[in-house]
Every structure is written in structure tokens, then in C-alpha cells.
JSON list of C-alpha atoms and ligand atoms in Angstrom, two decimals:
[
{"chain": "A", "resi": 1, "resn": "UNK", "atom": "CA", "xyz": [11.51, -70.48, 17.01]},
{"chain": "A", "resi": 2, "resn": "UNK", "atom": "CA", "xyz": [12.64, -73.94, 15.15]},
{"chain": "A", "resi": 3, "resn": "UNK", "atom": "CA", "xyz": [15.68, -74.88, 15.26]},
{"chain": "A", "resi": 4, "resn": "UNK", "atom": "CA", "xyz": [17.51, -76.55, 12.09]},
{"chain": "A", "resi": 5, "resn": "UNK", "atom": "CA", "xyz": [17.58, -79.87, 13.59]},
{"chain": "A", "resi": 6, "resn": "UNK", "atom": "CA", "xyz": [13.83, -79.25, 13.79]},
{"chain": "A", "resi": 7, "resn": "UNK", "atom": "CA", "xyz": [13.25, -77.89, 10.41]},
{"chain": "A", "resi": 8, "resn": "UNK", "atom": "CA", "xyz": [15.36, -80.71, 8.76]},
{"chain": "A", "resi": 9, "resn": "UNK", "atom": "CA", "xyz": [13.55, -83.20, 6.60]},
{"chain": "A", "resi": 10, "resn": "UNK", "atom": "CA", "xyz": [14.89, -86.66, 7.16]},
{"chain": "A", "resi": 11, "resn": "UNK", "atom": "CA", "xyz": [16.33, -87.53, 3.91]},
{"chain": "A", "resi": 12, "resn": "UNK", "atom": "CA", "xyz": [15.17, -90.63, 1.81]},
{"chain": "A", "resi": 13, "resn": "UNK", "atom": "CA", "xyz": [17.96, -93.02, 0.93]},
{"chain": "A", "resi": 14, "resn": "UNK", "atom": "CA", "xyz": [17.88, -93.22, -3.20]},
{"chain": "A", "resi": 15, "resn": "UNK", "atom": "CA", "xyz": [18.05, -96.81, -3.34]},
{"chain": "A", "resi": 16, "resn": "UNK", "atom": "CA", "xyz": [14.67, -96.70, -1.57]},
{"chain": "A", "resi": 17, "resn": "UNK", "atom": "CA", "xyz": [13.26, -94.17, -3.77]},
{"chain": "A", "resi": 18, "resn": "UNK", "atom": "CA", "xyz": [14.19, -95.99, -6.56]},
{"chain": "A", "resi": 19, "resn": "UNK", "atom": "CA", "xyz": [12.97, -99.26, -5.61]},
{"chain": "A", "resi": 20, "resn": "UNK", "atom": "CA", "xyz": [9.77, -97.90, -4.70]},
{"chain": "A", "resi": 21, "resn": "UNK", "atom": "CA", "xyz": [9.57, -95.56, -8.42]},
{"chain": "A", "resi": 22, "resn": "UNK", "atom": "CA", "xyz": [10.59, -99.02, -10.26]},
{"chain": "A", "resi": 23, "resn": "UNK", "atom": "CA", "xyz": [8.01, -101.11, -7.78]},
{"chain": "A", "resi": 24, "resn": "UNK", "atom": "CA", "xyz": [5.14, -98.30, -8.92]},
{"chain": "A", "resi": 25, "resn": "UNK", "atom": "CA", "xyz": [6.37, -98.67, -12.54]},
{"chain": "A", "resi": 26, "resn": "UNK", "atom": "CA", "xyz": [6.19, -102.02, -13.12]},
{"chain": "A", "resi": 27, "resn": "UNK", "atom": "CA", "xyz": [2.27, -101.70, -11.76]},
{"chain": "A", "resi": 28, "resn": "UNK", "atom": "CA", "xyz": [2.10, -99.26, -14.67]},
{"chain": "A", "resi": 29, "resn": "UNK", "atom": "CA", "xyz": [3.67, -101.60, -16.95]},
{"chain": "A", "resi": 30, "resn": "UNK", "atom": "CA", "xyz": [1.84, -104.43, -15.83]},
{"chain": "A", "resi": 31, "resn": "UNK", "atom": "CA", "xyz": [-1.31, -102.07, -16.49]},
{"chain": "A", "resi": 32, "resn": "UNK", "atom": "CA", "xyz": [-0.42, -101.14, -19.55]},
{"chain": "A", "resi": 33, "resn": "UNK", "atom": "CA", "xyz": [-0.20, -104.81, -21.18]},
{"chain": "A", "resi": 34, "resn": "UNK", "atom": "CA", "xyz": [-3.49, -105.64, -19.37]},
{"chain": "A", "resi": 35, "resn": "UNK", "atom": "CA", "xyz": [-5.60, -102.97, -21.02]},
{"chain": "A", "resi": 36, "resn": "UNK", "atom": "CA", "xyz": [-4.20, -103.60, -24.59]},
{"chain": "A", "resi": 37, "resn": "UNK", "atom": "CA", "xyz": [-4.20, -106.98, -24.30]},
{"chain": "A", "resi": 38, "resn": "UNK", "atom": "CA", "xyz": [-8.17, -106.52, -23.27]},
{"chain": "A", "resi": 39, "resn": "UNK", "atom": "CA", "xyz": [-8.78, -104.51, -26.59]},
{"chain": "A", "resi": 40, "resn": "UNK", "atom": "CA", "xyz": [-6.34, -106.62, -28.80]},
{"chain": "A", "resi": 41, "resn": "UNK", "atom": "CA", "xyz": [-9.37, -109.01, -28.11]},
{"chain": "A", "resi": 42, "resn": "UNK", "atom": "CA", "xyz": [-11.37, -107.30, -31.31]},
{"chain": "A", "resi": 43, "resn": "UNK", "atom": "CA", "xyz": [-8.51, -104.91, -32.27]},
{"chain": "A", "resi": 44, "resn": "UNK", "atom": "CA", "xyz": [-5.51, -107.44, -33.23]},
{"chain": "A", "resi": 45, "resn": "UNK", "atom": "CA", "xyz": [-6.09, -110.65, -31.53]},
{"chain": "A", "resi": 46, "resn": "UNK", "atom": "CA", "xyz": [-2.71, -111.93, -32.88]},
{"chain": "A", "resi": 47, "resn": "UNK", "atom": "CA", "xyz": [-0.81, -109.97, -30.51]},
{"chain": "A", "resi": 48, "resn": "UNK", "atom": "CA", "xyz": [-2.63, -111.02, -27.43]},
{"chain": "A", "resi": 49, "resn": "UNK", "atom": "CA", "xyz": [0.13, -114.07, -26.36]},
{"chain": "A", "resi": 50, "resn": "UNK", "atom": "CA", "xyz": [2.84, -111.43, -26.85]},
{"chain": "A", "resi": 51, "resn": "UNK", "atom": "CA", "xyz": [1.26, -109.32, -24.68]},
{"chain": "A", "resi": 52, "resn": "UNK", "atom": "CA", "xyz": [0.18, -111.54, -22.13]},
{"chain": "A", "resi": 53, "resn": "UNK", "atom": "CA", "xyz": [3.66, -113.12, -21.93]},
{"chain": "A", "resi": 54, "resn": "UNK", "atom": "CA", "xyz": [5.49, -109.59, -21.20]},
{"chain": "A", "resi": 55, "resn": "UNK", "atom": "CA", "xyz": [2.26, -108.82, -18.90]},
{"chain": "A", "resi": 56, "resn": "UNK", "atom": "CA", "xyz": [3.45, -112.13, -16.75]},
{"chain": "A", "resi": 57, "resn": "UNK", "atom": "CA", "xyz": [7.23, -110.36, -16.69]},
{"chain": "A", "resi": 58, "resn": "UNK", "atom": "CA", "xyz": [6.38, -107.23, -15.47]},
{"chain": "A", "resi": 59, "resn": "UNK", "atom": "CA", "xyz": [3.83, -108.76, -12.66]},
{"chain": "A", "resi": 60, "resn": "UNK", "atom": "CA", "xyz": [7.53, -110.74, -11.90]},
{"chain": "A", "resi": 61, "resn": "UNK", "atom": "CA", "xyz": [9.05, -107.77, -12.10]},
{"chain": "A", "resi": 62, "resn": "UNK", "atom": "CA", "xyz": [7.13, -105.92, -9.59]},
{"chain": "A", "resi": 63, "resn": "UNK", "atom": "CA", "xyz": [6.67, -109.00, -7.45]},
{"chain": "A", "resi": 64, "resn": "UNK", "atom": "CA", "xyz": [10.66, -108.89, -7.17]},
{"chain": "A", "resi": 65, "resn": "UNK", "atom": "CA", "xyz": [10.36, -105.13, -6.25]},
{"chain": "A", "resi": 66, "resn": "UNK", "atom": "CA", "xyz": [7.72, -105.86, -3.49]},
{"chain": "A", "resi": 67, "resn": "UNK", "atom": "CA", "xyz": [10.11, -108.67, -1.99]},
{"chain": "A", "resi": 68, "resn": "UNK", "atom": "CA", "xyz": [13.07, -106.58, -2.02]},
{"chain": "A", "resi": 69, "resn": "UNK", "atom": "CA", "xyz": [10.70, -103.36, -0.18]},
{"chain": "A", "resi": 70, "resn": "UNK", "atom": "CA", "xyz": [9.48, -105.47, 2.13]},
{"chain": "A", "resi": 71, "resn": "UNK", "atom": "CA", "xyz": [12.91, -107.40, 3.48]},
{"chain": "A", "resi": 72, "resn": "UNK", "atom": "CA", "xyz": [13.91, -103.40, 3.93]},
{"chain": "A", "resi": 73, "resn": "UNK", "atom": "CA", "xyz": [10.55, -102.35, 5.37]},
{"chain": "A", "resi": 74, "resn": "UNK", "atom": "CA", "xyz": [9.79, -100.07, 3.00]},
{"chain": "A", "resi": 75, "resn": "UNK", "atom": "CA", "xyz": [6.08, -99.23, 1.98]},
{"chain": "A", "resi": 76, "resn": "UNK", "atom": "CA", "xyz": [5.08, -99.16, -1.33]},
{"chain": "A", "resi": 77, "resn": "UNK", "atom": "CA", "xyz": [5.42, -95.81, -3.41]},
{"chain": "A", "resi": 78, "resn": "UNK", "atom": "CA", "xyz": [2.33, -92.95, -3.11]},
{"chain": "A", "resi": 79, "resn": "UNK", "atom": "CA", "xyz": [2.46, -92.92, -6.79]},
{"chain": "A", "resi": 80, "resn": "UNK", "atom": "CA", "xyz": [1.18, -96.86, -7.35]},
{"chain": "A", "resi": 81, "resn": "UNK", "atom": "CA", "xyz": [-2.28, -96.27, -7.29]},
{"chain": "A", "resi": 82, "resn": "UNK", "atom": "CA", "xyz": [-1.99, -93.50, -10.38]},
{"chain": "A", "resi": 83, "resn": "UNK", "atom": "CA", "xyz": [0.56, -95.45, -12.32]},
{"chain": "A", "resi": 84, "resn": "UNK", "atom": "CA", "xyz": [-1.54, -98.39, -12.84]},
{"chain": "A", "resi": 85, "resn": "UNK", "atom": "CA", "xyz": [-4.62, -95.96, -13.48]},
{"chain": "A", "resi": 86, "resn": "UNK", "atom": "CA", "xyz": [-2.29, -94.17, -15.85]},
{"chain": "A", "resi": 87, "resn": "UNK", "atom": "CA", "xyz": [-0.61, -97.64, -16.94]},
{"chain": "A", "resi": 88, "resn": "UNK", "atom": "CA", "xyz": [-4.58, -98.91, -18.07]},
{"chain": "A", "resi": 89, "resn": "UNK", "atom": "CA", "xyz": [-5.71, -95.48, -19.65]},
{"chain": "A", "resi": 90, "resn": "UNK", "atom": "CA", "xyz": [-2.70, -95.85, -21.73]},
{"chain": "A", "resi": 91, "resn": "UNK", "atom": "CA", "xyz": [-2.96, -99.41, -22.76]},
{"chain": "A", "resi": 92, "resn": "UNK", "atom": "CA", "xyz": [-6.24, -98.89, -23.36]},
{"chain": "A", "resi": 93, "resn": "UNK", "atom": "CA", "xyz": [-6.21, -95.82, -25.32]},
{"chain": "A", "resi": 94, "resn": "UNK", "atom": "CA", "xyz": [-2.87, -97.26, -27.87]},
{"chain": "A", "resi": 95, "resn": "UNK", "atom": "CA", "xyz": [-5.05, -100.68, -27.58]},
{"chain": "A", "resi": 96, "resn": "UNK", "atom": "CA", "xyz": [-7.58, -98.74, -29.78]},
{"chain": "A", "resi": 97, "resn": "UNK", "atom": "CA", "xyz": [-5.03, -97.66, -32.46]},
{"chain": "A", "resi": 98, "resn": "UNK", "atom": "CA", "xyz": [-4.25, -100.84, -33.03]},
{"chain": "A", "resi": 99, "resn": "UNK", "atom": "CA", "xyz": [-1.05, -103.10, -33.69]},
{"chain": "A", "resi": 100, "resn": "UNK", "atom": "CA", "xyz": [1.12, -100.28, -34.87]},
{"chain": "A", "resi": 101, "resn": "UNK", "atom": "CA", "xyz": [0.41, -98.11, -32.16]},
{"chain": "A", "resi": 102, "resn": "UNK", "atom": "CA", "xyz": [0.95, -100.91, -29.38]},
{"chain": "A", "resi": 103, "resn": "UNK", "atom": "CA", "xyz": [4.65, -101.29, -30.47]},
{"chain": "A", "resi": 104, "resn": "UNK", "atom": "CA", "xyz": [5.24, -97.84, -30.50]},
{"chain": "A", "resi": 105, "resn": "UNK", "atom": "CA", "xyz": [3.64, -97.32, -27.13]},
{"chain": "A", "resi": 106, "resn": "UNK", "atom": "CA", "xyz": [6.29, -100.32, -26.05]},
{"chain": "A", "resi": 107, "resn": "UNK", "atom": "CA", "xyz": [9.37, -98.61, -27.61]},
{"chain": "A", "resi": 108, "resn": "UNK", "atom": "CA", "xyz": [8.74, -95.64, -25.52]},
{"chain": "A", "resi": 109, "resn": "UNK", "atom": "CA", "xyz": [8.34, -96.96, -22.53]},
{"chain": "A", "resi": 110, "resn": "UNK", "atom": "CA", "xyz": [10.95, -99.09, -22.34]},
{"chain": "A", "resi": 111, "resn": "UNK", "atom": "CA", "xyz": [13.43, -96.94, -24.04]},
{"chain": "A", "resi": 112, "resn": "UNK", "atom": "CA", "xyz": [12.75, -94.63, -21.14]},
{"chain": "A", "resi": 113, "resn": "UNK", "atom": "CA", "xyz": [12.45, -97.14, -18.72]},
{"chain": "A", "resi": 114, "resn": "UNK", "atom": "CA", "xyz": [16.07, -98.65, -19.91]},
{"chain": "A", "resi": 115, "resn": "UNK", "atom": "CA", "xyz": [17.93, -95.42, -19.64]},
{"chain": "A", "resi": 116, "resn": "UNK", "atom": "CA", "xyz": [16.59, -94.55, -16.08]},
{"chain": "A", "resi": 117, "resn": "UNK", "atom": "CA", "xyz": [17.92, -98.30, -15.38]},
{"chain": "A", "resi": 118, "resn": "UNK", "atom": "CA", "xyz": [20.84, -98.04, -17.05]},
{"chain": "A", "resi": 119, "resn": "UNK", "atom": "CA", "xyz": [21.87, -94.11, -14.77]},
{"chain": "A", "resi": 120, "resn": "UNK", "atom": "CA", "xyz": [20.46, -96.52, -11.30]},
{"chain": "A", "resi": 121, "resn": "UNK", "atom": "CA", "xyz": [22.32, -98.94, -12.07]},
{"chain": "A", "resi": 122, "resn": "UNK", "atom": "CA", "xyz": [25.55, -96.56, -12.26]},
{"chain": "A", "resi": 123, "resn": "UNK", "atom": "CA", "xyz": [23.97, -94.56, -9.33]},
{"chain": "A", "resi": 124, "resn": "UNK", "atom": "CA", "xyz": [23.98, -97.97, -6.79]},
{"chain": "A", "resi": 125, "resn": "UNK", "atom": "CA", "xyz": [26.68, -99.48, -7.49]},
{"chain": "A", "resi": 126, "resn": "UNK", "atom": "CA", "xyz": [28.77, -97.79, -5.33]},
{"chain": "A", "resi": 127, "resn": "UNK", "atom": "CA", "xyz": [26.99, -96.86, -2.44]},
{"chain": "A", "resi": 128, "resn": "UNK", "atom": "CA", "xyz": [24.12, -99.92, -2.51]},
{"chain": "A", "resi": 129, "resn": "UNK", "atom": "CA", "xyz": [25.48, -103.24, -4.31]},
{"chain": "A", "resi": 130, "resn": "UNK", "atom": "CA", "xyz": [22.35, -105.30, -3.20]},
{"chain": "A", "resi": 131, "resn": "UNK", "atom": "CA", "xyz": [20.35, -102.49, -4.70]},
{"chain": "A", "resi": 132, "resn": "UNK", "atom": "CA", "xyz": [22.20, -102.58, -7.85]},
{"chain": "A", "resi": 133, "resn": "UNK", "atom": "CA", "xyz": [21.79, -106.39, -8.48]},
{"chain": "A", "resi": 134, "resn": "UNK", "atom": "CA", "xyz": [17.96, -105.84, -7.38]},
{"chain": "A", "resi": 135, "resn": "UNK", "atom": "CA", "xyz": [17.65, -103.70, -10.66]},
{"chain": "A", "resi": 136, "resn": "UNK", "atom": "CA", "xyz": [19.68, -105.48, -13.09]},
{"chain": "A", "resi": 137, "resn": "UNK", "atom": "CA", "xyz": [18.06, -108.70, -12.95]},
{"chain": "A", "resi": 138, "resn": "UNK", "atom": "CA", "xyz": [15.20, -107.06, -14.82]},
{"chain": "A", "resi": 139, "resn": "UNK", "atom": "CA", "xyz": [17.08, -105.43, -17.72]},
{"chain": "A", "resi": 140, "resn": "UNK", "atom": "CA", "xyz": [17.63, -108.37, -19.63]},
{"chain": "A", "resi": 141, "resn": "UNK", "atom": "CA", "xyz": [13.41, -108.88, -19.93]},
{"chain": "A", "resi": 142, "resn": "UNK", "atom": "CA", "xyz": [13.44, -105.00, -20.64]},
{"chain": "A", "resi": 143, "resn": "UNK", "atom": "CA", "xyz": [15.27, -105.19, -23.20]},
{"chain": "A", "resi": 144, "resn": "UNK", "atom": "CA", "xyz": [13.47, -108.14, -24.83]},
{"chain": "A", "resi": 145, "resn": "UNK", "atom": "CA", "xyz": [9.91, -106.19, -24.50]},
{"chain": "A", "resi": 146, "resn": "UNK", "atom": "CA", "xyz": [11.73, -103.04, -26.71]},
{"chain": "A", "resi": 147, "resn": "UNK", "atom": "CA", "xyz": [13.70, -105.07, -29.48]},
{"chain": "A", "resi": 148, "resn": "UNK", "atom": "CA", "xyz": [10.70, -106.83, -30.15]},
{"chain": "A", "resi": 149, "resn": "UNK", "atom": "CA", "xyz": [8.77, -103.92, -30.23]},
{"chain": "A", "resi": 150, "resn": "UNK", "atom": "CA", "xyz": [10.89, -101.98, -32.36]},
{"chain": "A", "resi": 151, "resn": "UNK", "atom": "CA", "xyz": [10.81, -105.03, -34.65]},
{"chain": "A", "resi": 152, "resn": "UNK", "atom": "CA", "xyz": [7.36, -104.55, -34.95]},
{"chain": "A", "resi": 153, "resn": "UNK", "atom": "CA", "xyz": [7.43, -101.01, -35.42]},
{"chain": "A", "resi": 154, "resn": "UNK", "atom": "CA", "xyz": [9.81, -101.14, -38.68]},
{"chain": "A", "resi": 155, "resn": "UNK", "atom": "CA", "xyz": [7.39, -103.20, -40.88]},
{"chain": "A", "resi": 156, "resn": "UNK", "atom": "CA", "xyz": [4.38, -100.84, -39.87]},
{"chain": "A", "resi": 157, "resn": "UNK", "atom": "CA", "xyz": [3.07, -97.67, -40.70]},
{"chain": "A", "resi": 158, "resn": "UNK", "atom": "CA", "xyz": [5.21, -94.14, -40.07]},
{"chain": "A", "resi": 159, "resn": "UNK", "atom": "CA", "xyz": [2.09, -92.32, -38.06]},
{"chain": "A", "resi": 160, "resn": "UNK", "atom": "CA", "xyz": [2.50, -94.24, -34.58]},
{"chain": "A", "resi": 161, "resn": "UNK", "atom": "CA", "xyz": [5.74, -93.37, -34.20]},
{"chain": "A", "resi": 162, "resn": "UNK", "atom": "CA", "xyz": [4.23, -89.83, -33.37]},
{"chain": "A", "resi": 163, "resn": "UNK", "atom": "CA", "xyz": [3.20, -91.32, -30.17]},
{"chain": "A", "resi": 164, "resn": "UNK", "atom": "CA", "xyz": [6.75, -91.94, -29.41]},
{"chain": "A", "resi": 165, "resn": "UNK", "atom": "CA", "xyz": [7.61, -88.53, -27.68]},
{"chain": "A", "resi": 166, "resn": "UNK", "atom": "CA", "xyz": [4.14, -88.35, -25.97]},
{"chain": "A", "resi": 167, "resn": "UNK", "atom": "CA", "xyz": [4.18, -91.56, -23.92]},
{"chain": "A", "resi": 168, "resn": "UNK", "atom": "CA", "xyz": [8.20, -91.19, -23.62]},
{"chain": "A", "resi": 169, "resn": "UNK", "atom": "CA", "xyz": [7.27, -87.84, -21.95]},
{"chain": "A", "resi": 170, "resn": "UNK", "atom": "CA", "xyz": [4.29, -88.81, -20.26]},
{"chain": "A", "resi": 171, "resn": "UNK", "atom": "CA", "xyz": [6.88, -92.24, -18.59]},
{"chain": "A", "resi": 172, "resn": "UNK", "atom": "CA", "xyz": [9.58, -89.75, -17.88]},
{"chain": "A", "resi": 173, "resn": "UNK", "atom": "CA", "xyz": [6.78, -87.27, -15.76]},
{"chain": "A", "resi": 174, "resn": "UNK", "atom": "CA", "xyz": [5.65, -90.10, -13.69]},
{"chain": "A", "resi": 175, "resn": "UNK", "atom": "CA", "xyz": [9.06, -91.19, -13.07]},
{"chain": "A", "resi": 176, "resn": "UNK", "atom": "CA", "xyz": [9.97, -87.59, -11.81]},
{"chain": "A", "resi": 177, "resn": "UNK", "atom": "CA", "xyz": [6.35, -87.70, -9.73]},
{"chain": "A", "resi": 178, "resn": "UNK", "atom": "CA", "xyz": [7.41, -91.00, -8.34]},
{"chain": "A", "resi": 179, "resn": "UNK", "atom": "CA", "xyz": [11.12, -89.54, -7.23]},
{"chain": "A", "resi": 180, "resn": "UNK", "atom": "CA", "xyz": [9.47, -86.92, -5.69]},
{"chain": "A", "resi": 181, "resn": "UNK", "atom": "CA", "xyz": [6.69, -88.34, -3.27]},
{"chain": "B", "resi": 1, "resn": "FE2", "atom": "FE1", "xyz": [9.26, -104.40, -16.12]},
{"chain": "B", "resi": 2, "resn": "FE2", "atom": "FE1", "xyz": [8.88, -104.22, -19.85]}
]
């Protein structure tokens, strides 16, 4: 018969979790700019240097979450591989729609991505300071990447903005997936 020291599951510290979810995330991200700035090509060429700039902060964003993993010898999240498959589909797929849709897709990511930064950064501060400073140093770009977006967004059409809750959901699953594995 097991005992309860047997049956315990070692618990994961949350700072690790939550480097690794952010780590996975920001391959999604990364993903994300990649595949619409591949169809802005034909779609809306005019966005393409907007796109490719915030693509080269989120490959410095996860770059800074990979350092920070590996000085705690931590591997990377199980859910990487699928969040950069599911960051491309996406970009792709809002790529298509065209300008309008590519802001909106970029509000609601990074409005969910913000508040999940916004409840670590509350979470670490007390119990993992180096953690804590580890996140914030990528809000400020965050934040940049929706403003912008939701510029963008005014001055177009109403319909995209139905896209809002989907990919807002759809960022908020993975994020829950990523806490979990
Ligand atoms: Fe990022
Ligand atoms: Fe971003």
C-alpha cells in the first residue's frame, strides 16, 4: 500500500511555471508576427516593418525567458512546440483578413497577455523578487505592441473586433494549458 509521502506529487515552484508559460508564449507571439508578417507580403505590405519590429521584441523577449530558465535549470515548457504551431495558424489565418484584423488579433493578445503579467507580477513579488524583475522588464514593449494596435483598430472597420473574444479566449486556454503541464 503507498504511503502519502509516496503518493505526493512534488510540487512546481510558480515562478518556474510561470517563466516557462511566458518562455512558451513569447514562441507563440513570436509565431504569430512571423506568419502575418509572411501574408502582409500581398495582403498589406505597409504593415510588414511594424510587424517585423515587434517580431524582433518578442524573439528578445523569449530569449530573456530562456536565459533566466536556464541559470535555474529549468527545461523549457511541454506546451512550446503547440504555441508556436498555434502562434503561426493564428498569424496566418488574421494575416488573411487583412490590416484590420491584424490589430485586433494584437489587442487581444496582449490585453490578455498584460493582465496575466500584471496578477505575476503581484504574485512574485513577495515570495520571488528576481522572478518579478524577470517579468517586468517586458511590460513596457507589451504595452507598446497593444496601444499601437488599438490605435490601429479605432480608424478601421467595426467587424474585426469580433475576433477580439475568440483569440482573447483562445490566449487565455493556452495560458491555462501551459500552467498546467
Ligand atoms: Fe512578448
Ligand atoms: Fe507583444
Amino acid at each position: 500500500m503507498n504511503t502519502t509521502a509516496e503518493r505526493a506529487v512534488p510540487e512546481k515552484p510558480l515562478a518556474t511555471q510561470i517563466l516557462k508559460v511566458n518562455h512558451a508564449g513569447e514562441h507563440g507571439a513570436v509565431n504569430i508576427y512571423r506568419g502575418q508578417a509572411f501574408i502582409c507580403r500581398w495582403r498589406a505590405p505597409e504593415l510588414i516593418s511594424q510587424l517585423l519590429e515587434f517580431k524582433t521584441h518578442e524573439e528578445g523577449h523569449r530569449a530573456h525567458f530562456a536565459k533566466h530558465l536556464a541559470i535555474r535549470s529549468v527545461r523549457r515548457c511541454r506546451s512550446y512546440h503547440f504555441c508556436g504551431l498555434g502562434g503561426l495558424v493564428l498569424g496566418i489565418i488574421t494575416g488573411l483578413f487583412g490590416r484590420s484584423a491584424v490589430a485586433a488579433t494584437t489587442v487581444a493578445v496582449e490585453k490578455v497577455v498584460l493582465r496575466h503579467l500584471e496578477h505575476q507580477i503581484i504574485q512574485l513579488g513577495p515570495t520571488d523578487p528576481e522572478a518579478c524583475e524577470v517579468v517586468k522588464k517586458i511590460v513596457e514593449e507589451e504595452k507598446v505592441h497593444h496601444d499601437s494596435a488599438e490605435l490601429e483598430l479605432q480608424q478601421g472597420p467595426f467587424w474585426p473586433r469580433i475576433l477580439i473574444p475568440i483569440v482573447a479566449g483562445s490566449t487565455e486556454l493556452v495560458i491555462w494549458l501551459g500552467m498546467k503541464l
